[in-house]
C-alpha cells in the first residue's frame, strides 16, 4: 500500500515531517552529542534562524549564498536570509557579542538550516546541524580536538565504526603557486585532479618538471593516513607545501594520541567542496553505506581569527545509529494514577473514555492488581 | 558571558542570539518538559519549518496568517510559509500521515516559530514553542490532561507557583446567539466586554432583558474558579450556554482531581485572543511578573476532529525558572586526559598552547596532584 507514504502535494520537495519514533530519537541523539560537546567545555549558543543577509553571507557564509532563502524584512526594509549554515552565525557571535572573551573560545550549537534547492543525492532542503567551533586557536591540537570530540559524540550514541577522511585543500593551490603555473594549466590540473584522472595529471605535469612533479605521487598516496604522511614526508615540497604537510602530520599525531583506534585516511591532493578551508579539512563517514556524518576543518572566522570546527548531520547520524527501544506504554484505566509507573520508566497512557482500551492506545502494558503486566495479544 | 548589549545594527529587530549559559538552559528545560510529555504517552513529531501556505494557514493556522513570512518555492513555484505556530502542522500530520492511527492521538513537539512583526509588549519575532496536542478525544478529561501535563512539565524544571486561567470563549457568542442579538449590539457588547467596562455592559443589556441579563453577573464572577463556577451554576443560561458551563465544571473537576494545589481562575465572559477555540481555553501564568508561560485549549483539528492542546513558551519559561548551576570547568594542562573528570560531571577545558591558563579559559578548577581543586583567585 502506498497510502502511508507522504503525499507529494502536501509538502514541498525536500521538506518532510519526522514522525514517531524517529523525531524522538533524533532529538535524543542531538542532546546526547551536545552533552559531549559541553563536557569538553564547548558552550552553547543559539543564533536566530533569520538574520540580515550581509552578515549571514559574510566569510564562510559566501559558500552557501546561492543556497540561502532570502526575505524582505518588513520592519527594516533590508534583506534577510534564512540560515543555510550555522558556522557564519557563530563567527559573528564570536566577533561581536563575545568579541572580548579570552581565546580560544569554544562554542557549540544545534538547530535547523534551510536550503533553496536539494540535490539528487541529498534532496533535503531542511537539515539539522549540531556542531562545535573553536575560535582563536591555531594549534594543531585544536583541529585534533574538534575531530576527536565529534568522534566521541558519535560513539556515545552507539556509532562507533566511523572513518575520518582528512584532506589538505590548500596543498594543491600551494604547489601551483610555487610552480608559477599558468591559469590554463591550473584549470586543466584542477579538472584532472577532480576526476581523479592520474593519467591526465601525469601528462600535464610531465613537461613542467620541478615542483609539480610531486603531484602523481601524492595522488597515488591517498589512502590510510600513515602511508600518505610517509609520501608527503619523502616528497620534494616547496616551503609552503612543506608547512602544510608538517601541520597535517602534527594534527594527525594529536588525533592518534586521543583516539588510537580511529580509522583515518588522508588525501593530500583532494580539494573539492572545501571552499573556505585554510588548513586540514575533515569528513567523518559512518559504517556501511550510512555516508557523511560530519564535516569540518580549519577556516578563518570573522576578523581573520584562526578557527576550526566540526558540523554533525543528525539526520545522517540517525540513519547510522543503532535503534533504541521506545519506552513501554502502560494503559491507565479511567481515573487511575500513573505517577509511580512513570517514575519506573513507563510512558503512561490514560483512558479518557470507556472505548479507550490498551490495544486501541497501542499500549504494551496494562494494570493487573496494581502491577504493570504485558498486554496479551487478542488473537 | 559579557554585559555587552547587542548592537541593533547586527540583527533584525526581534531576532536575537541566545548566549551562554542561557542557550544551554533553554535547551535543557525544553528537553525536560518534552520528557514529561513523553512520560504521559505523547509521541514527538517534527514538522518542517517551511511548508505550503495553504496547509500552513488552514484551520487554526488562519489565526496567524498575517504573522506568517511567505516565500516562493523555486522548485514548485508555489507559495510557502515559515511557520508562525506549530499546532496547524500537527493537525495536518494527524489528519494525513497519522490519519489511520486510533484516536485519541497524543503528539508533542518542540521547535522554533517565526513572526513577521513583534508587538511592543512582545517584540520577539522568533519564539521557541514546546507543546502537546491530544487529537480525537472530546472528553473533559482530555482538556484536564493537557493542562495538568503542562503544569507538571513546569514543576519538573522548578516553576511551581503557576496559576491557570480558564476562559470560555464560546460562552458570550452562545448568549448573543440565544438572545438573537443584532449585529450592532454584538459589536458594542464585544467592545465593552473587551474593555472590561461593566457599566457599559450593564447599560447595553438593560433594555434587552432575557438571556443577556446574565452578562453583568458573569462578568463580576470572574476570579477564583469556585466562585465563578457557582455563578455559572446559578445563572439562568439558555441550553447551549448551560452545556458550556457544565463542560467547564467537568474540566475543572478533573484538573482539581490530578492537581489539587493548583491556583485556578475562571473568567466566563473573556473571549479575546482565542480566535479558534471551541471549548475551554487555558493560559498558564508564572510566578511574579514572569507572565504567560503557556496557552492552549480545545479546538477543531483538521477534518473537524475534536482536539485539545497546550503550547508552552520556553523563552518565558526560561525567565521564570530558577537559575541552574553550570558545570564546574576543569583546566587540563597540555596533553592531560580528562575522561575520568568528565565522567564525574566536570566540563574539561584543554590547554592547546602554553599561553592557555585556567584563568584565561574561565576555569573553576585545575589539576593538583591528579585531583581537581578550585582555582585560586590571582588577586
PDB file of C-alpha atoms in Angstrom, chain A residues 113-277:
ATOM      1  CA  UNK A 113      19.247  25.024   8.391  1.00  0.00           C
ATOM      2  CA  UNK A 114      17.298  25.555   5.175  1.00  0.00           C
ATOM      3  CA  UNK A 115      18.403  25.392   1.557  1.00  0.00           C
ATOM      4  CA  UNK A 116      16.810  26.742  -1.599  1.00  0.00           C
ATOM      5  CA  UNK A 117      17.357  23.531  -3.552  1.00  0.00           C
ATOM      6  CA  UNK A 118      18.287  19.959  -2.759  1.00  0.00           C
ATOM      7  CA  UNK A 119      20.478  17.817  -4.963  1.00  0.00           C
ATOM      8  CA  UNK A 120      19.651  14.465  -6.493  1.00  0.00           C
ATOM      9  CA  UNK A 121      21.793  12.706  -3.895  1.00  0.00           C
ATOM     10  CA  UNK A 122      20.667  14.907  -0.999  1.00  0.00           C
ATOM     11  CA  UNK A 123      17.132  16.132  -1.740  1.00  0.00           C
ATOM     12  CA  UNK A 124      16.522  17.503   1.766  1.00  0.00           C
ATOM     13  CA  UNK A 125      16.021  21.261   1.998  1.00  0.00           C
ATOM     14  CA  UNK A 126      15.805  21.375   5.793  1.00  0.00           C
ATOM     15  CA  UNK A 127      18.685  19.785   7.626  1.00  0.00           C
ATOM     16  CA  UNK A 128      19.501  19.575  11.307  1.00  0.00           C
ATOM     17  CA  UNK A 129      23.035  20.562  12.300  1.00  0.00           C
ATOM     18  CA  UNK A 130      24.897  20.140  15.578  1.00  0.00           C
ATOM     19  CA  UNK A 131      28.443  21.302  15.864  1.00  0.00           C
ATOM     20  CA  UNK A 132      31.426  22.763  17.640  1.00  0.00           C
ATOM     21  CA  UNK A 133      33.579  25.770  16.771  1.00  0.00           C
ATOM     22  CA  UNK A 134      36.907  26.520  18.406  1.00  0.00           C
ATOM     23  CA  UNK A 135      37.742  30.127  17.652  1.00  0.00           C
ATOM     24  CA  UNK A 136      41.058  31.848  18.224  1.00  0.00           C
ATOM     25  CA  UNK A 137      43.385  28.867  18.453  1.00  0.00           C
ATOM     26  CA  UNK A 138      45.825  27.971  15.688  1.00  0.00           C
ATOM     27  CA  UNK A 139      47.465  24.914  17.265  1.00  0.00           C
ATOM     28  CA  UNK A 140      47.220  21.521  15.522  1.00  0.00           C
ATOM     29  CA  UNK A 141      45.840  20.275  18.863  1.00  0.00           C
ATOM     30  CA  UNK A 142      42.740  22.434  18.217  1.00  0.00           C
ATOM     31  CA  UNK A 143      41.979  20.687  14.925  1.00  0.00           C
ATOM     32  CA  UNK A 144      42.593  17.347  16.576  1.00  0.00           C
ATOM     33  CA  UNK A 145      40.246  18.269  19.432  1.00  0.00           C
ATOM     34  CA  UNK A 146      37.251  19.145  17.246  1.00  0.00           C
ATOM     35  CA  UNK A 147      37.707  15.935  15.245  1.00  0.00           C
ATOM     36  CA  UNK A 148      38.011  13.658  18.262  1.00  0.00           C
ATOM     37  CA  UNK A 149      35.168  15.376  20.143  1.00  0.00           C
ATOM     38  CA  UNK A 150      32.939  14.672  17.127  1.00  0.00           C
ATOM     39  CA  UNK A 151      34.091  11.049  17.094  1.00  0.00           C
ATOM     40  CA  UNK A 152      33.349  10.781  20.827  1.00  0.00           C
ATOM     41  CA  UNK A 153      29.884  12.325  20.335  1.00  0.00           C
ATOM     42  CA  UNK A 154      29.082   9.662  17.758  1.00  0.00           C
ATOM     43  CA  UNK A 155      30.464   6.879  19.949  1.00  0.00           C
ATOM     44  CA  UNK A 156      28.237   7.954  22.846  1.00  0.00           C
ATOM     45  CA  UNK A 157      25.140   7.293  20.752  1.00  0.00           C
ATOM     46  CA  UNK A 158      26.468   3.964  19.515  1.00  0.00           C
ATOM     47  CA  UNK A 159      28.007   4.987  16.177  1.00  0.00           C
ATOM     48  CA  UNK A 160      31.488   3.557  16.596  1.00  0.00           C
ATOM     49  CA  UNK A 161      32.711   2.248  13.243  1.00  0.00           C
ATOM     50  CA  UNK A 162      33.484   5.638  11.784  1.00  0.00           C
ATOM     51  CA  UNK A 163      36.272   6.663   9.487  1.00  0.00           C
ATOM     52  CA  UNK A 164      37.882  10.109   9.418  1.00  0.00           C
ATOM     53  CA  UNK A 165      38.909  11.387   5.993  1.00  0.00           C
ATOM     54  CA  UNK A 166      41.442  14.200   6.137  1.00  0.00           C
ATOM     55  CA  UNK A 167      42.182  16.437   3.174  1.00  0.00           C
ATOM     56  CA  UNK A 168      44.522  19.379   2.707  1.00  0.00           C
ATOM     57  CA  UNK A 169      42.593  21.793   0.470  1.00  0.00           C
ATOM     58  CA  UNK A 170      45.457  24.300   0.452  1.00  0.00           C
ATOM     59  CA  UNK A 171      48.100  21.803  -0.752  1.00  0.00           C
ATOM     60  CA  UNK A 172      47.346  21.863  -4.489  1.00  0.00           C
ATOM     61  CA  UNK A 173      46.998  25.675  -4.573  1.00  0.00           C
ATOM     62  CA  UNK A 174      50.333  25.968  -2.711  1.00  0.00           C
ATOM     63  CA  UNK A 175      52.063  23.713  -5.254  1.00  0.00           C
ATOM     64  CA  UNK A 176      50.541  25.568  -8.216  1.00  0.00           C
ATOM     65  CA  UNK A 177      51.621  28.868  -6.688  1.00  0.00           C
ATOM     66  CA  UNK A 178      55.182  27.680  -6.094  1.00  0.00           C
ATOM     67  CA  UNK A 179      55.370  26.348  -9.662  1.00  0.00           C
ATOM     68  CA  UNK A 180      54.099  29.642 -11.038  1.00  0.00           C
ATOM     69  CA  UNK A 181      51.556  27.632 -13.035  1.00  0.00           C
ATOM     70  CA  UNK A 182      49.628  29.486 -15.703  1.00  0.00           C
ATOM     71  CA  UNK A 183      45.896  29.894 -15.336  1.00  0.00           C
ATOM     72  CA  UNK A 184      45.013  27.443 -18.164  1.00  0.00           C
ATOM     73  CA  UNK A 185      47.290  24.793 -16.633  1.00  0.00           C
ATOM     74  CA  UNK A 186      45.729  25.362 -13.214  1.00  0.00           C
ATOM     75  CA  UNK A 187      42.285  24.809 -14.622  1.00  0.00           C
ATOM     76  CA  UNK A 188      43.286  21.678 -16.521  1.00  0.00           C
ATOM     77  CA  UNK A 189      45.037  20.246 -13.449  1.00  0.00           C
ATOM     78  CA  UNK A 190      42.109  21.072 -11.200  1.00  0.00           C
ATOM     79  CA  UNK A 191      39.779  19.245 -13.555  1.00  0.00           C
ATOM     80  CA  UNK A 192      42.053  16.216 -13.821  1.00  0.00           C
ATOM     81  CA  UNK A 193      42.532  16.027 -10.036  1.00  0.00           C
ATOM     82  CA  UNK A 194      38.808  16.449  -9.568  1.00  0.00           C
ATOM     83  CA  UNK A 195      38.151  13.454 -11.851  1.00  0.00           C
ATOM     84  CA  UNK A 196      40.948  11.523 -10.100  1.00  0.00           C
ATOM     85  CA  UNK A 197      42.405  11.042 -13.575  1.00  0.00           C
ATOM     86  CA  UNK A 198      46.001  10.114 -12.743  1.00  0.00           C
ATOM     87  CA  UNK A 199      46.991   9.634 -16.394  1.00  0.00           C
ATOM     88  CA  UNK A 200      45.861  13.172 -17.225  1.00  0.00           C
ATOM     89  CA  UNK A 201      47.626  14.599 -14.175  1.00  0.00           C
ATOM     90  CA  UNK A 202      50.843  12.772 -15.097  1.00  0.00           C
ATOM     91  CA  UNK A 203      50.634  14.032 -18.681  1.00  0.00           C
ATOM     92  CA  UNK A 204      50.005  17.614 -17.562  1.00  0.00           C
ATOM     93  CA  UNK A 205      52.955  17.768 -15.133  1.00  0.00           C
ATOM     94  CA  UNK A 206      55.381  15.821 -17.345  1.00  0.00           C
ATOM     95  CA  UNK A 207      56.514  18.861 -19.292  1.00  0.00           C
ATOM     96  CA  UNK A 208      56.575  21.052 -16.208  1.00  0.00           C
ATOM     97  CA  UNK A 209      59.077  19.214 -14.109  1.00  0.00           C
ATOM     98  CA  UNK A 210      60.025  20.977 -10.882  1.00  0.00           C
ATOM     99  CA  UNK A 211      57.523  21.404  -8.112  1.00  0.00           C
ATOM    100  CA  UNK A 212      54.501  19.852  -9.827  1.00  0.00           C
ATOM    101  CA  UNK A 213      56.325  16.568 -10.414  1.00  0.00           C
ATOM    102  CA  UNK A 214      55.226  15.526  -6.914  1.00  0.00           C
ATOM    103  CA  UNK A 215      51.554  15.510  -7.863  1.00  0.00           C
ATOM    104  CA  UNK A 216      51.235  11.999  -9.346  1.00  0.00           C
ATOM    105  CA  UNK A 217      52.995  10.507  -6.336  1.00  0.00           C
ATOM    106  CA  UNK A 218      50.840  12.403  -3.817  1.00  0.00           C
ATOM    107  CA  UNK A 219      47.729  11.414  -5.746  1.00  0.00           C
ATOM    108  CA  UNK A 220      48.721   7.754  -5.577  1.00  0.00           C
ATOM    109  CA  UNK A 221      49.450   8.058  -1.837  1.00  0.00           C
ATOM    110  CA  UNK A 222      45.836   8.898  -0.950  1.00  0.00           C
ATOM    111  CA  UNK A 223      44.610   6.261   1.467  1.00  0.00           C
ATOM    112  CA  UNK A 224      45.460   5.165   5.016  1.00  0.00           C
ATOM    113  CA  UNK A 225      46.961   8.144   6.811  1.00  0.00           C
ATOM    114  CA  UNK A 226      50.326   6.581   7.661  1.00  0.00           C
ATOM    115  CA  UNK A 227      51.152   5.839   4.033  1.00  0.00           C
ATOM    116  CA  UNK A 228      50.031   9.257   2.845  1.00  0.00           C
ATOM    117  CA  UNK A 229      52.046  11.006   5.561  1.00  0.00           C
ATOM    118  CA  UNK A 230      55.126   8.993   4.573  1.00  0.00           C
ATOM    119  CA  UNK A 231      54.669  10.039   0.942  1.00  0.00           C
ATOM    120  CA  UNK A 232      54.386  13.690   1.977  1.00  0.00           C
ATOM    121  CA  UNK A 233      57.498  13.329   4.139  1.00  0.00           C
ATOM    122  CA  UNK A 234      59.520  11.964   1.227  1.00  0.00           C
ATOM    123  CA  UNK A 235      58.181  14.290  -1.474  1.00  0.00           C
ATOM    124  CA  UNK A 236      60.250  17.264  -2.597  1.00  0.00           C
ATOM    125  CA  UNK A 237      57.892  20.008  -1.424  1.00  0.00           C
ATOM    126  CA  UNK A 238      58.398  23.763  -1.683  1.00  0.00           C
ATOM    127  CA  UNK A 239      58.336  25.587   1.700  1.00  0.00           C
ATOM    128  CA  UNK A 240      54.614  26.490   1.820  1.00  0.00           C
ATOM    129  CA  UNK A 241      53.607  22.925   0.914  1.00  0.00           C
ATOM    130  CA  UNK A 242      56.118  21.520   3.408  1.00  0.00           C
ATOM    131  CA  UNK A 243      54.484  23.614   6.160  1.00  0.00           C
ATOM    132  CA  UNK A 244      51.057  22.264   5.191  1.00  0.00           C
ATOM    133  CA  UNK A 245      52.405  18.691   5.315  1.00  0.00           C
ATOM    134  CA  UNK A 246      54.057  19.248   8.701  1.00  0.00           C
ATOM    135  CA  UNK A 247      50.886  20.751  10.117  1.00  0.00           C
ATOM    136  CA  UNK A 248      48.897  17.753   8.850  1.00  0.00           C
ATOM    137  CA  UNK A 249      51.371  15.383  10.473  1.00  0.00           C
ATOM    138  CA  UNK A 250      51.026  17.249  13.778  1.00  0.00           C
ATOM    139  CA  UNK A 251      47.197  17.220  13.616  1.00  0.00           C
ATOM    140  CA  UNK A 252      47.148  13.507  12.842  1.00  0.00           C
ATOM    141  CA  UNK A 253      49.604  12.710  15.624  1.00  0.00           C
ATOM    142  CA  UNK A 254      47.371  14.574  18.088  1.00  0.00           C
ATOM    143  CA  UNK A 255      44.280  12.729  16.843  1.00  0.00           C
ATOM    144  CA  UNK A 256      46.088   9.374  17.153  1.00  0.00           C
ATOM    145  CA  UNK A 257      47.067  10.254  20.719  1.00  0.00           C
ATOM    146  CA  UNK A 258      43.467  10.743  21.856  1.00  0.00           C
ATOM    147  CA  UNK A 259      41.687   8.289  19.518  1.00  0.00           C
ATOM    148  CA  UNK A 260      44.204   5.479  18.937  1.00  0.00           C
ATOM    149  CA  UNK A 261      41.722   3.083  17.285  1.00  0.00           C
ATOM    150  CA  UNK A 262      40.216   5.564  14.813  1.00  0.00           C
ATOM    151  CA  UNK A 263      40.434   4.679  11.110  1.00  0.00           C
ATOM    152  CA  UNK A 264      41.992   7.688   9.351  1.00  0.00           C
ATOM    153  CA  UNK A 265      42.597   8.276   5.668  1.00  0.00           C
ATOM    154  CA  UNK A 266      44.456  11.214   4.124  1.00  0.00           C
ATOM    155  CA  UNK A 267      44.157  12.507   0.588  1.00  0.00           C
ATOM    156  CA  UNK A 268      46.836  15.187   0.116  1.00  0.00           C
ATOM    157  CA  UNK A 269      45.543  16.470  -3.250  1.00  0.00           C
ATOM    158  CA  UNK A 270      41.748  16.422  -2.725  1.00  0.00           C
ATOM    159  CA  UNK A 271      40.312  19.918  -2.572  1.00  0.00           C
ATOM    160  CA  UNK A 272      36.714  19.698  -3.776  1.00  0.00           C
ATOM    161  CA  UNK A 273      33.898  21.004  -1.642  1.00  0.00           C
ATOM    162  CA  UNK A 274      36.093  22.720   0.906  1.00  0.00           C
ATOM    163  CA  UNK A 275      35.731  26.219  -0.383  1.00  0.00           C
ATOM    164  CA  UNK A 276      36.680  28.157   2.695  1.00  0.00           C
ATOM    165  CA  UNK A 277      39.104  25.879   4.474  1.00  0.00           C
TER     166      UNK A 277
END
